Short mmCIF file of N, CA and C in Angstrom, two decimals:
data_model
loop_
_atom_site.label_atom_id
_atom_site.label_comp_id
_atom_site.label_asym_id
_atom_site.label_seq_id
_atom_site.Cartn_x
_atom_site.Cartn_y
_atom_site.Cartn_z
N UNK I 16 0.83 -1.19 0.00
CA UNK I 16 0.00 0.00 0.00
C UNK I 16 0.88 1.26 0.00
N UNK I 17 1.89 1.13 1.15
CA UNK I 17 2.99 2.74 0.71
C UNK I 17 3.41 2.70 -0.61
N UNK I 18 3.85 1.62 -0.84
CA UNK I 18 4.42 1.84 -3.18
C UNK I 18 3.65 2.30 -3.54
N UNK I 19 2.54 1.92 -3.20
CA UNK I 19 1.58 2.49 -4.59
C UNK I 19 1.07 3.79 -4.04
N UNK I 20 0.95 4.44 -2.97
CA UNK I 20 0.72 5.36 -2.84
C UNK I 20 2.26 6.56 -2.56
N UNK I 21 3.66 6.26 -2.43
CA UNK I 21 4.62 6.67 -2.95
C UNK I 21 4.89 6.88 -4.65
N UNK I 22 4.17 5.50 -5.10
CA UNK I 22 4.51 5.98 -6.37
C UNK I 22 3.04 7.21 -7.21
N UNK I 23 1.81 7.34 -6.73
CA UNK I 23 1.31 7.91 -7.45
C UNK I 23 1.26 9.08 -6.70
N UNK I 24 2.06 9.13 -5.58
CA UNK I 24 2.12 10.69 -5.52
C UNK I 24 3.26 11.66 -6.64
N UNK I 25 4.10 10.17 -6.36
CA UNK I 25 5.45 10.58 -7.58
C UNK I 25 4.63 11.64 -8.53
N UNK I 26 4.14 10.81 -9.46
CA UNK I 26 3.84 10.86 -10.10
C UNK I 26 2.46 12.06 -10.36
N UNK I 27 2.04 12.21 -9.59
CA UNK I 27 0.66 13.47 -9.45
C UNK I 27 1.49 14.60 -9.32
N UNK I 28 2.55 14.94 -8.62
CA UNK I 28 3.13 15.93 -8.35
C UNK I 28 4.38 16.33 -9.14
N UNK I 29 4.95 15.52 -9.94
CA UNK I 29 5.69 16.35 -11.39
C UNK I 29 5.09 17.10 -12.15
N UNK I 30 5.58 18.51 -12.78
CA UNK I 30 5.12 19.05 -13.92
C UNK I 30 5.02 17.79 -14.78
N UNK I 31 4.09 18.07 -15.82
CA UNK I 31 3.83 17.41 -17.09
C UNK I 31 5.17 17.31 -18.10
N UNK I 32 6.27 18.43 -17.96
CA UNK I 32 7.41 18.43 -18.85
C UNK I 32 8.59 17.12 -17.79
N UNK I 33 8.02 17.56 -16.88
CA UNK I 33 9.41 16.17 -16.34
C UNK I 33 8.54 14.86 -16.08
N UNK I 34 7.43 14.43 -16.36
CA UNK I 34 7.17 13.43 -15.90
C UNK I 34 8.19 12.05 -16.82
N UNK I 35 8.80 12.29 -18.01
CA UNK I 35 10.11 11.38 -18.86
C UNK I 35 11.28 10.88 -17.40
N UNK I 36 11.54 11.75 -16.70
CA UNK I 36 12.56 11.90 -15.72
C UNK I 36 12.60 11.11 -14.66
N UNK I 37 10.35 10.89 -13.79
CA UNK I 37 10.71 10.02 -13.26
C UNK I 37 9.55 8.99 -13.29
N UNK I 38 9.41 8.84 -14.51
CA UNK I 38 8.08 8.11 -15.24
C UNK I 38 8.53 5.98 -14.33
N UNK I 39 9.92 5.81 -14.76
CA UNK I 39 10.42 4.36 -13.72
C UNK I 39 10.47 4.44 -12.47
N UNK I 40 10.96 5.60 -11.75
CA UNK I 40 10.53 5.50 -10.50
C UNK I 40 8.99 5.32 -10.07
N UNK I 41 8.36 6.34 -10.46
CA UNK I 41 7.01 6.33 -10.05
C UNK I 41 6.29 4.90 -10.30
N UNK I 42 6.40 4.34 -11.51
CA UNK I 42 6.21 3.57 -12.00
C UNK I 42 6.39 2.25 -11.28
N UNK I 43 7.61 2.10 -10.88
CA UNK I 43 8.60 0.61 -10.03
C UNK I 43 7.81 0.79 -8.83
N UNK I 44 7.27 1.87 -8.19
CA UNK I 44 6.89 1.61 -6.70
C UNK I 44 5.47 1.54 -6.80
N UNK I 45 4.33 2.24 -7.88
CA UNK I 45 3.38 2.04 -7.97
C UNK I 45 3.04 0.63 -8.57
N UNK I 46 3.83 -0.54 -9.06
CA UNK I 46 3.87 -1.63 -9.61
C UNK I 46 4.30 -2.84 -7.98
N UNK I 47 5.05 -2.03 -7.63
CA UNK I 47 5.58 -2.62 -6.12
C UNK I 47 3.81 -2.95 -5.20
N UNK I 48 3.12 -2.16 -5.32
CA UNK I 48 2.05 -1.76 -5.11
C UNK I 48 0.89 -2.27 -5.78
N UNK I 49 1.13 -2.98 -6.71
CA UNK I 49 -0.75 -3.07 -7.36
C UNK I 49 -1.15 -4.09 -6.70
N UNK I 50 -1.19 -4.80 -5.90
CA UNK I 50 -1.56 -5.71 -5.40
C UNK I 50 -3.00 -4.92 -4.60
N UNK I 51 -2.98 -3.90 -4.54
CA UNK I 51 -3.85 -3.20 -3.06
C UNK I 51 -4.78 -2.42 -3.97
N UNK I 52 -4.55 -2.03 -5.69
CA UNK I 52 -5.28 -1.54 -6.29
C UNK I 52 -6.73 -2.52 -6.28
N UNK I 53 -7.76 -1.57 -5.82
CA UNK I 53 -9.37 -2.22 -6.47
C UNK I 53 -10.10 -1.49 -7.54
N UNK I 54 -9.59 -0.16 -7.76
CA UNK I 54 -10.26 0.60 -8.87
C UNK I 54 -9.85 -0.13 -10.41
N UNK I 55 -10.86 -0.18 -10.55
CA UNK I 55 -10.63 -0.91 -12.10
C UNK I 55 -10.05 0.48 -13.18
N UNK I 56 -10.60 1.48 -12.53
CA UNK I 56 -9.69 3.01 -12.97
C UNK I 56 -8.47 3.08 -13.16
N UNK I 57 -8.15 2.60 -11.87
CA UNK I 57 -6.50 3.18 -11.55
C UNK I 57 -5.81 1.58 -11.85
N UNK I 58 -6.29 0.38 -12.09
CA UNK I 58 -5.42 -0.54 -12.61
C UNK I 58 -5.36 -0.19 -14.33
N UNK I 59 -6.13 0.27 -14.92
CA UNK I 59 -6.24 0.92 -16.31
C UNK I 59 -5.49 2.18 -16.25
N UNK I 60 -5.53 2.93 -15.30
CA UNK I 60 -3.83 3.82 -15.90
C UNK I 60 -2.70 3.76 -15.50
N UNK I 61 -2.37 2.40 -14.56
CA UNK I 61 -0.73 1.90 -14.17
C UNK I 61 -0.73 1.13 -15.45
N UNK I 62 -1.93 0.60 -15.92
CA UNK I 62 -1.43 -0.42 -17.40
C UNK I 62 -0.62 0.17 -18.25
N UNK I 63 -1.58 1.59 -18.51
CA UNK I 63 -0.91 2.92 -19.37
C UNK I 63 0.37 3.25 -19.19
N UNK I 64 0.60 3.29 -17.62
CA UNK I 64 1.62 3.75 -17.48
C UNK I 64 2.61 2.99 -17.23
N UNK I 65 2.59 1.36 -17.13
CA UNK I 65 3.58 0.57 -17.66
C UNK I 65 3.89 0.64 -19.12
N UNK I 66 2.48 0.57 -19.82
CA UNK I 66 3.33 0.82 -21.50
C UNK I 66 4.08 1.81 -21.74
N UNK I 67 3.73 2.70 -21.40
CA UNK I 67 4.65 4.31 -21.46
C UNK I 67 5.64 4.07 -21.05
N UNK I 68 5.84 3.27 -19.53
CA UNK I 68 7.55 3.07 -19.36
C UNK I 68 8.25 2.28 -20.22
N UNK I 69 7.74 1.03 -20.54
CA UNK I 69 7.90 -0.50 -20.75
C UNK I 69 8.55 0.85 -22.62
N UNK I 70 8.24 1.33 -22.79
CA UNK I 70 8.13 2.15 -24.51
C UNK I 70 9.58 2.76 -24.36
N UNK I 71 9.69 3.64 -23.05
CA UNK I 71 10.71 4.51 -22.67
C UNK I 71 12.05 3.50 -22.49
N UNK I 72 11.86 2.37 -21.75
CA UNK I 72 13.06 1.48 -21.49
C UNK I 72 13.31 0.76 -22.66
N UNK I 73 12.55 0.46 -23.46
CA UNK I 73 12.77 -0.09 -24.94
C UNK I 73 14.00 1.10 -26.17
N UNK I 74 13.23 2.41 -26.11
CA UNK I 74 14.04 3.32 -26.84
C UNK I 74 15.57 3.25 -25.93
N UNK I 75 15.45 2.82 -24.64
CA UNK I 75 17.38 2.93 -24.38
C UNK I 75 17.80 1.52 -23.88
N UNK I 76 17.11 0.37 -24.95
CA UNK I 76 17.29 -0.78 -25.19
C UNK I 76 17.74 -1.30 -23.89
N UNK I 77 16.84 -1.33 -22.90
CA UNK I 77 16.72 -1.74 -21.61
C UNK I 77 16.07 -2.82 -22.14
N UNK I 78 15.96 -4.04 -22.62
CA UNK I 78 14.99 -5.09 -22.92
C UNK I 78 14.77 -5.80 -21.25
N UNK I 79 15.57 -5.59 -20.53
CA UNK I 79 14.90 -6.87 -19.31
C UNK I 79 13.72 -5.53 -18.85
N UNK I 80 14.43 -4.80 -18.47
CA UNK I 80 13.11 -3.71 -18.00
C UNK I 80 12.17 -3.87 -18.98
N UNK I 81 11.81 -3.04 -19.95
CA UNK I 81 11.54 -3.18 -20.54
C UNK I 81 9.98 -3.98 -20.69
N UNK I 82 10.44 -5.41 -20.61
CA UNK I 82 9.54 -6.33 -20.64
C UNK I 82 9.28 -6.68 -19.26
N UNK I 83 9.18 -6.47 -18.28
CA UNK I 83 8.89 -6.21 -16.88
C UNK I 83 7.77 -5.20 -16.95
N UNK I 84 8.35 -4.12 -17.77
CA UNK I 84 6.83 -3.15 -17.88
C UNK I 84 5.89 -3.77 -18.19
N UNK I 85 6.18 -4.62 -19.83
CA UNK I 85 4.86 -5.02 -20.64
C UNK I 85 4.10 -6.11 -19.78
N UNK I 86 5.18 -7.01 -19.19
CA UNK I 86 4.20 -7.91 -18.23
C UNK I 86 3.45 -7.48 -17.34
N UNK I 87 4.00 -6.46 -16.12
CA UNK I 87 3.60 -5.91 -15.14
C UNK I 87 2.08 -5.06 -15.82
N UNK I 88 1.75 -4.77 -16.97
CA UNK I 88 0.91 -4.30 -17.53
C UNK I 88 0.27 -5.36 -17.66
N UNK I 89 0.06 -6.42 -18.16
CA UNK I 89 -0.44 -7.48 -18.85
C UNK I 89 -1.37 -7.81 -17.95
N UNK I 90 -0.99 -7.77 -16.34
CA UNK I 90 -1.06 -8.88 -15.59
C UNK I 90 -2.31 -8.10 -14.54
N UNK I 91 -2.47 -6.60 -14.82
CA UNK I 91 -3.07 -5.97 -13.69
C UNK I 91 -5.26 -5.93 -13.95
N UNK I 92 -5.32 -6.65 -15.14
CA UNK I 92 -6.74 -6.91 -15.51
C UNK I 92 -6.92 -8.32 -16.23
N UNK I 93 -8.17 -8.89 -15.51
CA UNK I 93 -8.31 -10.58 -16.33
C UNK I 93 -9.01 -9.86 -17.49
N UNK I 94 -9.98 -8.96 -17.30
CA UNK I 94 -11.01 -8.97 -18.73
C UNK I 94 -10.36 -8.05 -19.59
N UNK I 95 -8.45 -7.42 -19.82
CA UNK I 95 -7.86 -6.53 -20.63
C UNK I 95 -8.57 -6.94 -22.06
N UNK I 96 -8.42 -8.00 -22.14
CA UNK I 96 -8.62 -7.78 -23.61
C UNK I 96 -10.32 -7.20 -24.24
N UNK I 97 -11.11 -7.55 -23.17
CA UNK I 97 -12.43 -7.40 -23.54
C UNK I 97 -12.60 -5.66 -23.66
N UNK I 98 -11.89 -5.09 -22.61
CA UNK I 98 -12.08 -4.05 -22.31
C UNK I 98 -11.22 -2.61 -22.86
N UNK I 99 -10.27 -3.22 -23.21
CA UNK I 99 -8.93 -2.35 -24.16
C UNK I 99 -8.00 -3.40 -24.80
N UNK I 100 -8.60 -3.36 -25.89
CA UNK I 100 -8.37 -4.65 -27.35
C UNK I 100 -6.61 -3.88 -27.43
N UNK I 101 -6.57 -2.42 -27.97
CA UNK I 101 -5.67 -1.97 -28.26
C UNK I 101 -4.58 -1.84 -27.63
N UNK I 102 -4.86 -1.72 -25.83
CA UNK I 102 -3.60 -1.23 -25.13
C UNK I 102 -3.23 -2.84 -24.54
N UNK I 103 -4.17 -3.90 -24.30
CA UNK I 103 -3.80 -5.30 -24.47
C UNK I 103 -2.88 -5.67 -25.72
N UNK I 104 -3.26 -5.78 -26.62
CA UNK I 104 -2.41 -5.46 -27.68
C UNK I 104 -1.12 -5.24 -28.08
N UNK I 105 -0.78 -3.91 -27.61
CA UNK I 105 0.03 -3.31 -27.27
C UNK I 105 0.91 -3.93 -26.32
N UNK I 106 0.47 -4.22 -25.09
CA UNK I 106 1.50 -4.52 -24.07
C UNK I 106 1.60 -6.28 -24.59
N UNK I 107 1.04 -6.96 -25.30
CA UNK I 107 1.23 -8.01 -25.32
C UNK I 107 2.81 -7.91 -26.25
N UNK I 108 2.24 -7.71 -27.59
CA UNK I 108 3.17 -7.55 -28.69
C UNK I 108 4.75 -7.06 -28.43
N UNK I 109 4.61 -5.93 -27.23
CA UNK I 109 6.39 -5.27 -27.15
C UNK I 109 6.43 -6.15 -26.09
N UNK I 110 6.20 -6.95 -25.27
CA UNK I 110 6.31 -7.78 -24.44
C UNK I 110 7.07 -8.78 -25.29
N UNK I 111 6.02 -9.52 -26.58
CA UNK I 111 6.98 -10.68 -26.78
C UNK I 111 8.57 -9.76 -27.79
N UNK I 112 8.64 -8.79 -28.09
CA UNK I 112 9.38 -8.41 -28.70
C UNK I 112 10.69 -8.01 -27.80
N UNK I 113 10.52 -7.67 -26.88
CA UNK I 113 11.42 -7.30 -25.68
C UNK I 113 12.43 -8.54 -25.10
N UNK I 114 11.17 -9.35 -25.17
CA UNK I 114 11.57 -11.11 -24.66
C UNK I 114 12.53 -12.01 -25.97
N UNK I 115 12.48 -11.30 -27.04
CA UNK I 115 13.18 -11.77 -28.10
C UNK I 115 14.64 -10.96 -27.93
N UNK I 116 14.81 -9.60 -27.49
CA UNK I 116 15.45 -9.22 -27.74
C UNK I 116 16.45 -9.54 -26.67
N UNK I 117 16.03 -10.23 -25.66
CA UNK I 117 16.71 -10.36 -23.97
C UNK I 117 17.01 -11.91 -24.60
N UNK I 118 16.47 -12.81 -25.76
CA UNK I 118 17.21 -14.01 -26.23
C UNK I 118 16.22 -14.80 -25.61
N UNK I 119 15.05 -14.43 -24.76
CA UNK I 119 14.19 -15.61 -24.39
C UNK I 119 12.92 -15.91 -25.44
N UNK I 120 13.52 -16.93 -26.47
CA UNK I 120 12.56 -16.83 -27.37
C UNK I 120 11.52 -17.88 -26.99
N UNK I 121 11.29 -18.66 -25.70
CA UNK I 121 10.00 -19.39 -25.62
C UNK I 121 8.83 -18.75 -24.92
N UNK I 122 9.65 -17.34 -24.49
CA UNK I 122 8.38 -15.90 -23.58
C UNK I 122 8.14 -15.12 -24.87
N UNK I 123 8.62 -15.04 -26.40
CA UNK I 123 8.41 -14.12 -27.32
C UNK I 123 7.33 -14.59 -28.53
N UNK I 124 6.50 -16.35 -27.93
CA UNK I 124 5.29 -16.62 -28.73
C UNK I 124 4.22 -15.97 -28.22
#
């Protein structure tokens, strides 16, 4: 319960121009944390905001991070796909692509 409420204060309280800066921190402790999430709200914008990181650690070819985001996204709704086709999608696909790139090609089907 403190991660996740350390990390979305992180995160509420950056300007909009630095949130790039500490988008993994906020991120790592609000993920430390979803276990205590019940808003089906706020597990739909740590998803977001794992892809956004999981995107950010990919451009500086962080692949183990990386794919830690896309899972840690994957994993925070059973009905994702029913409910966001696209951002399921999304975190599925750079997930297995991340997992290819870290050489684990039986996590990249």
């Amino acid at each position: 319960l403190w991660h996740l409420r350390i990390g979305k204060n992180i995160w509420m309280n950056v300007p909009k121009n630095d949130e790039n800066k500490v988008i993994f921190i906020a991120v790592d402790q609000m993920n430390l944390g979803m276990s205590s999430i019940k808003s089906e709200d706020e597990k739909m914008m740590l998803a977001k905001l794992n892809l956004r990181a999981g995107m950010k650690a990919m451009s500086l070819s962080t692949f183990s991070s990386c794919a830690s985001y896309f899972s840690d996204g994957k994993l925070l709704r059973k009905d994702h796909w029913e409910n966001d086709y696209e951002l399921s999608l999304h975190l599925h696909n750079y997930y297995a692509e991340a997992e290819y790139c870290n050489g684990n090609f039986s996590q990249a089907r």
